[in-house]
Coordinates of C-alpha atoms in Angstrom, one line a residue:
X1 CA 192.6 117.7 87.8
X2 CA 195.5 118.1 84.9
X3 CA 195.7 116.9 81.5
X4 CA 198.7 115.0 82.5
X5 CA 197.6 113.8 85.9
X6 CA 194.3 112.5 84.2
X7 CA 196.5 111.0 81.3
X8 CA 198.5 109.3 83.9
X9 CA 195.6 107.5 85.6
X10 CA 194.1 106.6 82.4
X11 CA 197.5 104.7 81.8
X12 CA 197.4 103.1 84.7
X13 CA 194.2 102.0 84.4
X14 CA 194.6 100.6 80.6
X15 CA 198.1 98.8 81.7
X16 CA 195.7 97.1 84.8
X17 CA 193.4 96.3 83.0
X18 CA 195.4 94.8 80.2
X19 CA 197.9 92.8 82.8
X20 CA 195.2 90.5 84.0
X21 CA 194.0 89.8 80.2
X22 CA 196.3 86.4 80.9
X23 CA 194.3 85.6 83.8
X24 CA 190.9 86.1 82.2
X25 CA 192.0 84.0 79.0
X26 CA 193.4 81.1 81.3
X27 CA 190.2 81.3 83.7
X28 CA 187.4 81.6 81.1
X29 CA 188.4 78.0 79.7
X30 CA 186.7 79.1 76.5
X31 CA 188.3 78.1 72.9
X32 CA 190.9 80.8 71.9
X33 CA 189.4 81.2 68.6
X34 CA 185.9 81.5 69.8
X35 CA 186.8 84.0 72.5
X36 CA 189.0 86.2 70.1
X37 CA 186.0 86.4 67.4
X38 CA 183.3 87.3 70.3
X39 CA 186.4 89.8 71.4
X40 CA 186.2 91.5 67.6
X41 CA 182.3 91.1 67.7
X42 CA 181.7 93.2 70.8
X43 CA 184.8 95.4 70.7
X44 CA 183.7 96.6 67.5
X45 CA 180.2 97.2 69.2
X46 CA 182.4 99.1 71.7
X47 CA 184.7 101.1 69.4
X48 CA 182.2 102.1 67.4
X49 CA 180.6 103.7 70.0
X50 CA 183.7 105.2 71.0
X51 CA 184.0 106.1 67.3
X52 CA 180.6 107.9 67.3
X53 CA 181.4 109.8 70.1
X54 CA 185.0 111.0 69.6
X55 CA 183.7 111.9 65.9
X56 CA 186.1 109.1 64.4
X57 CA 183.4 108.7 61.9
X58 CA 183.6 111.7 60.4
X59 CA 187.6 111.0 59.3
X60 CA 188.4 111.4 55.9
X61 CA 190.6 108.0 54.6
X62 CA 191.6 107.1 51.0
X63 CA 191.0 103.3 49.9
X64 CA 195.2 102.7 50.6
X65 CA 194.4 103.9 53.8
X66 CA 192.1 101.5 54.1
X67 CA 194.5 98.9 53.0
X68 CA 196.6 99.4 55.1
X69 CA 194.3 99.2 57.8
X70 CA 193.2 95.7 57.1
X71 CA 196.9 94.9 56.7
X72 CA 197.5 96.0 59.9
X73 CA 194.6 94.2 61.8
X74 CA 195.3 90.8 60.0
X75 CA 198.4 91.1 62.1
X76 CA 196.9 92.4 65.5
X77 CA 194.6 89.5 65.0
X78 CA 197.6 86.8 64.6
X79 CA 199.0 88.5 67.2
X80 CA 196.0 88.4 69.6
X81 CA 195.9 84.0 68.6
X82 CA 199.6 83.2 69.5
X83 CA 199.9 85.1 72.5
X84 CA 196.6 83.8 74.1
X85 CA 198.2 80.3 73.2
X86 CA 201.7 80.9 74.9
X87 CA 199.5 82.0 78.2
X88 CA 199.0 77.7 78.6
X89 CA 202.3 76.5 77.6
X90 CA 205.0 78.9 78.9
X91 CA 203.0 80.8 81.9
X92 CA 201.4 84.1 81.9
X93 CA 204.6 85.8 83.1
X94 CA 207.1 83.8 80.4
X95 CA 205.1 84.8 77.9
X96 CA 204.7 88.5 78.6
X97 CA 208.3 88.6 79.4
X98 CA 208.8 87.4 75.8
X99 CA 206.5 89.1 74.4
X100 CA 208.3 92.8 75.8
X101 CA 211.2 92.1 72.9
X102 CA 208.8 93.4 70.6
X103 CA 210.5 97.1 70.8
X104 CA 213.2 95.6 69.0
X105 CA 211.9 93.8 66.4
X106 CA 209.8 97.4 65.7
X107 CA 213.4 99.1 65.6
X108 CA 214.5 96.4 63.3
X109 CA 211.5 97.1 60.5
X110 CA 212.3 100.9 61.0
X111 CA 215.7 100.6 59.6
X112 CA 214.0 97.7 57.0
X113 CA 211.2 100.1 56.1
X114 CA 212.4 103.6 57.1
X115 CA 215.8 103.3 56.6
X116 CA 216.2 104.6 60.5
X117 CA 219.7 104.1 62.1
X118 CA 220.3 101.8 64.3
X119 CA 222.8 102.7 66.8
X120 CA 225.7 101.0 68.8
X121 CA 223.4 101.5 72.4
X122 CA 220.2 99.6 70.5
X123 CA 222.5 96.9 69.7
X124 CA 223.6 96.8 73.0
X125 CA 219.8 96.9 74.8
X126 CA 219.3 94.0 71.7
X127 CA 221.8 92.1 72.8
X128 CA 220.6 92.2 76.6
X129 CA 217.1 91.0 75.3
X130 CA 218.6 88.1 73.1
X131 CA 220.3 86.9 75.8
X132 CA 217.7 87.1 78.0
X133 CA 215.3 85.6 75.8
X134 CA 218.2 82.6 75.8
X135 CA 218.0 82.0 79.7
X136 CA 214.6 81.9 79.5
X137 CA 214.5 78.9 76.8
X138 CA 217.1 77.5 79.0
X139 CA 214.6 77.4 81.9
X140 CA 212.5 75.3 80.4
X141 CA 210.4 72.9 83.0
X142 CA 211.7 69.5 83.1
X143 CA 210.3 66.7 80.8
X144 CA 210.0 64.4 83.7
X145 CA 207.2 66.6 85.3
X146 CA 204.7 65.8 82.4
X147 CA 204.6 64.3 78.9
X148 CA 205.2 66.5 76.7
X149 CA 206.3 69.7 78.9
X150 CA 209.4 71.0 77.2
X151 CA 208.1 71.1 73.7
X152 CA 204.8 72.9 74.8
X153 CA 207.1 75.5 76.6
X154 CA 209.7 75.9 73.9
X155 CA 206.4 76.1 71.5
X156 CA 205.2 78.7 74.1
X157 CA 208.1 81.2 73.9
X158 CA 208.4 80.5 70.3
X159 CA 204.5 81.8 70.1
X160 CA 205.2 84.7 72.5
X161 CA 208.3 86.0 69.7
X162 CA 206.1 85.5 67.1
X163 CA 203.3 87.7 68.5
X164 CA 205.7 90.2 69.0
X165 CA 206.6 90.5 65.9
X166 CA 203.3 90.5 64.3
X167 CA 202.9 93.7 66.8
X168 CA 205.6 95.4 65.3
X169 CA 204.7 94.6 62.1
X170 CA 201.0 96.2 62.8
X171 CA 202.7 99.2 64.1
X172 CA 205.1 99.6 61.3
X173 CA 201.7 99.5 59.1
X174 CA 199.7 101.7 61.8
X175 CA 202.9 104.4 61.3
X176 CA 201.8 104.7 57.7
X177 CA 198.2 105.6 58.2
X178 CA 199.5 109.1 59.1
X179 CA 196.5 110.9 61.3
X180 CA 193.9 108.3 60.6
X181 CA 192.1 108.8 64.3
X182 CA 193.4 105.5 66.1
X183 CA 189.9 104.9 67.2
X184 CA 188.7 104.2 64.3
X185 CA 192.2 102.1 63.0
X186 CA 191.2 99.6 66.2
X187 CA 187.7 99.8 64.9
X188 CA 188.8 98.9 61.3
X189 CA 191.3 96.1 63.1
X190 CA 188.5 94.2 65.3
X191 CA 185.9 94.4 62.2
X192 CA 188.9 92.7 60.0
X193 CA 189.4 90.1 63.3
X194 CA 185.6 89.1 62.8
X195 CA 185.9 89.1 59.1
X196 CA 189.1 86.5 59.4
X197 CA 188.2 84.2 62.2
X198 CA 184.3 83.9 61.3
X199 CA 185.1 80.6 59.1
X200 CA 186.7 79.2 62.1
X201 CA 183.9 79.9 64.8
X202 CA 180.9 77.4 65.8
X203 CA 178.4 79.7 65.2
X204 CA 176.3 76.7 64.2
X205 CA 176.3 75.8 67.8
X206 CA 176.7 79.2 69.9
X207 CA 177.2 78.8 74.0
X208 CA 173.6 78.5 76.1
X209 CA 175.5 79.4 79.4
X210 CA 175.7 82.8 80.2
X211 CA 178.9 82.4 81.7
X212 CA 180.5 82.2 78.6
X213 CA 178.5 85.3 76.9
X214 CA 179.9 87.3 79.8
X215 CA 183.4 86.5 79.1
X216 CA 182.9 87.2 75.3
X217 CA 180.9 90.8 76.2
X218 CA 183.7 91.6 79.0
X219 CA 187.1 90.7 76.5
X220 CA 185.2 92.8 73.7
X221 CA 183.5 96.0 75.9
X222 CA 186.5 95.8 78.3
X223 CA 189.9 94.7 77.1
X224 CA 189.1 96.0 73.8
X225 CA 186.8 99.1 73.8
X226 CA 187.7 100.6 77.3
X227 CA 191.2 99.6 77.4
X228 CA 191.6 101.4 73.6
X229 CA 189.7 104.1 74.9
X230 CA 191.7 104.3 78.1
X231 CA 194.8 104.2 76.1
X232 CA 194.4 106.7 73.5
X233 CA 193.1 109.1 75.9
X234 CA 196.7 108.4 77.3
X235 CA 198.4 109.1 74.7
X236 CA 196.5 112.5 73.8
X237 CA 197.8 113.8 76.8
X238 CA 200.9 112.5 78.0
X239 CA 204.2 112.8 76.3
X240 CA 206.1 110.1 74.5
X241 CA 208.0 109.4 77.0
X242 CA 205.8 109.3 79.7
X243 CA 203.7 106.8 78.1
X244 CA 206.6 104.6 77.2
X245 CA 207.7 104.5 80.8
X246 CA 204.2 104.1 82.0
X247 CA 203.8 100.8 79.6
X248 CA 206.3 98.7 81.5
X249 CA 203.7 98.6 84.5
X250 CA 201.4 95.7 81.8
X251 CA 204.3 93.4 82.2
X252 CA 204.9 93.7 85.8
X253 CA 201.1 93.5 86.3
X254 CA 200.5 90.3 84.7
X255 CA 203.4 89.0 86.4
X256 CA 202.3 90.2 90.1
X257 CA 198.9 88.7 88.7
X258 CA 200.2 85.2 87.6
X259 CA 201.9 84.4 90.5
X260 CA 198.5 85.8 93.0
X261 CA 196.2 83.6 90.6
X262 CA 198.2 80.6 89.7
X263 CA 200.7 80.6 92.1
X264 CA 203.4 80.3 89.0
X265 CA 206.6 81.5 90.6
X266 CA 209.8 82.4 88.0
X267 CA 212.7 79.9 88.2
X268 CA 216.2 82.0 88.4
X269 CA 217.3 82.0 85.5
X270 CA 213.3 82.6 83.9
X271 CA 213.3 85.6 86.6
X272 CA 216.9 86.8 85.3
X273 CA 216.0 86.7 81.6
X274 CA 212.7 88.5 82.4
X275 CA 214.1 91.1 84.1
X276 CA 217.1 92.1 81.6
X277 CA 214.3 91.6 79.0
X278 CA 212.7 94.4 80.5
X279 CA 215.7 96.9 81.5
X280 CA 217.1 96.8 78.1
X281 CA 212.8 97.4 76.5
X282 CA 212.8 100.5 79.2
X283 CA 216.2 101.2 77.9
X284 CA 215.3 101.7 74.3
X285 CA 211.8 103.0 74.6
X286 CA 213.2 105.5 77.6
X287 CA 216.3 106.5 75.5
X288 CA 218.8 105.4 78.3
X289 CA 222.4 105.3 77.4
X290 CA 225.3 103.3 78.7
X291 CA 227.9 105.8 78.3
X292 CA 225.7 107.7 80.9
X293 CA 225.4 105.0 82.7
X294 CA 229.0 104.8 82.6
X295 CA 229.5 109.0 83.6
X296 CA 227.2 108.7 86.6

């Protein structure tokens, strides 16, 4: 078997794995908080062993790299609460739909940070998003169904925009650490996660049932050590662009996932602003064009 070919299953196996994180979240029933330290305590069992093996150990980092590091998984963190949140107010596929505009907010701190140019097509795909984005607020359930429905939804999509940001922001930081191995930047991340939401745990009164153990070993040793691992193996062998295109299947799988497990079917309008959400993300992260849109 190819580089690439393997590549491309790992891929698709990280971007599976990682669509039905929404469901596991929602089905598990267990706090946010306490499943997100459990997911820092036994992915960082699980990345370390990754660590040892790859040799991720054995990088050389200065103090500012370090820094930066921390910086970085403060936000992945942040990012990791609000999204889990906007799973039970907005829906799994809402939320993921939302949480795709992220490309742009990353282009945004480029030109902020890097002083990259933005050009007239990006604004364009932006523009697409945003209004996208819009028919999706607009969608909003009805506050005759339940007390309280439309502010929990708008709160919901507000979450999901926020998370994305905080992931650009932790890429913008990750782009600075240069060839610090990534294995050991998601090690340094989950270790900072523990560190931050330890205060906020009830480790005075830890779960007896072994139901709830499982789901804190399987969102550490799966959706963060094997989907990382998964993932950067990806990357190492595919190109850019490849992987890019390849990304787009996590949003489509927690979508085919939300509507299997909770029946949650997309109103028009949610199913429109979802869908030009995810064109004009393809269409910036793929490099697509309109004036050769326009020439074919």
């Amino acid at each position: 078997m190819s580089n690439r070919t393997m590549g491309t299953l790992q891929m698709i196996a990280a971007m599976l794995i990682s669509g039905t994180i929404g469901w596991f979240v929602v089905r598990s029933g267990q706090p946010v908080i306490e499943l997100l330290f459990w997911r820092c305590v036994f992915g960082a069992a699980a990345l370390l062993v990754v660590c040892a093996l790859t040799g991720s150990l054995l990088g050389k980092f200065t103090l500012k790299h370090l820094g930066w590091a921390t910086l970085g998984g403060a936000a992945i963190v942040l990012n990791w609460l609000l999204i889990f949140e906007a799973f039970s107010r907005a829906s799994i596929s809402v939320a993921i739909a939302v949480y795709n505009t992220q490309p742009f907010m990353l282009v945004a701190l480029g030109a902020i940070f890097f002083s990259e140019r933005i050009t007239a097509t990006k604004l364009m795909w932006l523009g697409i998003a945003f209004a996208g984005v819009l028919l999706i607020v607009q969608a909003r359930p009805s506050t005759a169904a339940y007390a309280g429905a439309d502010a929990a939804y708008i709160s919901g999509v507000l979450m999901a925009l926020c998370a994305a940001f905080l992931y650009a922001i932790a890429a913008i930081v990750t782009k600075k650490l240069g060839d610090m191995p990534p294995h050991l930047i998601a090690l340094i991340h989950v270790c900072v996660g523990t560190v931050m939401l330890a205060p906020f745990a009830d480790l005075a009164n830890l779960p007896t049932d072994s139901r709830a153990w499982a789901d804190f070993v399987v969102m550490g040793a799966v959706y963060t050590g094997l989907v990382f691992a998964l993932l950067y193996g990806a990357i190492q062998k595919l190109p850019t662009h490849s992987v890019g295109a390849l990304s787009f299947l996590y949003p489509l799988f927690a979508m085919v996932v939300d509507f299997v497990a909770f029946d949650h079917k997309l109103k028009p309008l949610q199913f429109v602003g979802s869908a030009a959400i995810l064109i004009a993300a393809a269409g910036m992260n793929l490099g697509w064009r309109f004036q050769e849109a326009v020439a074919d």
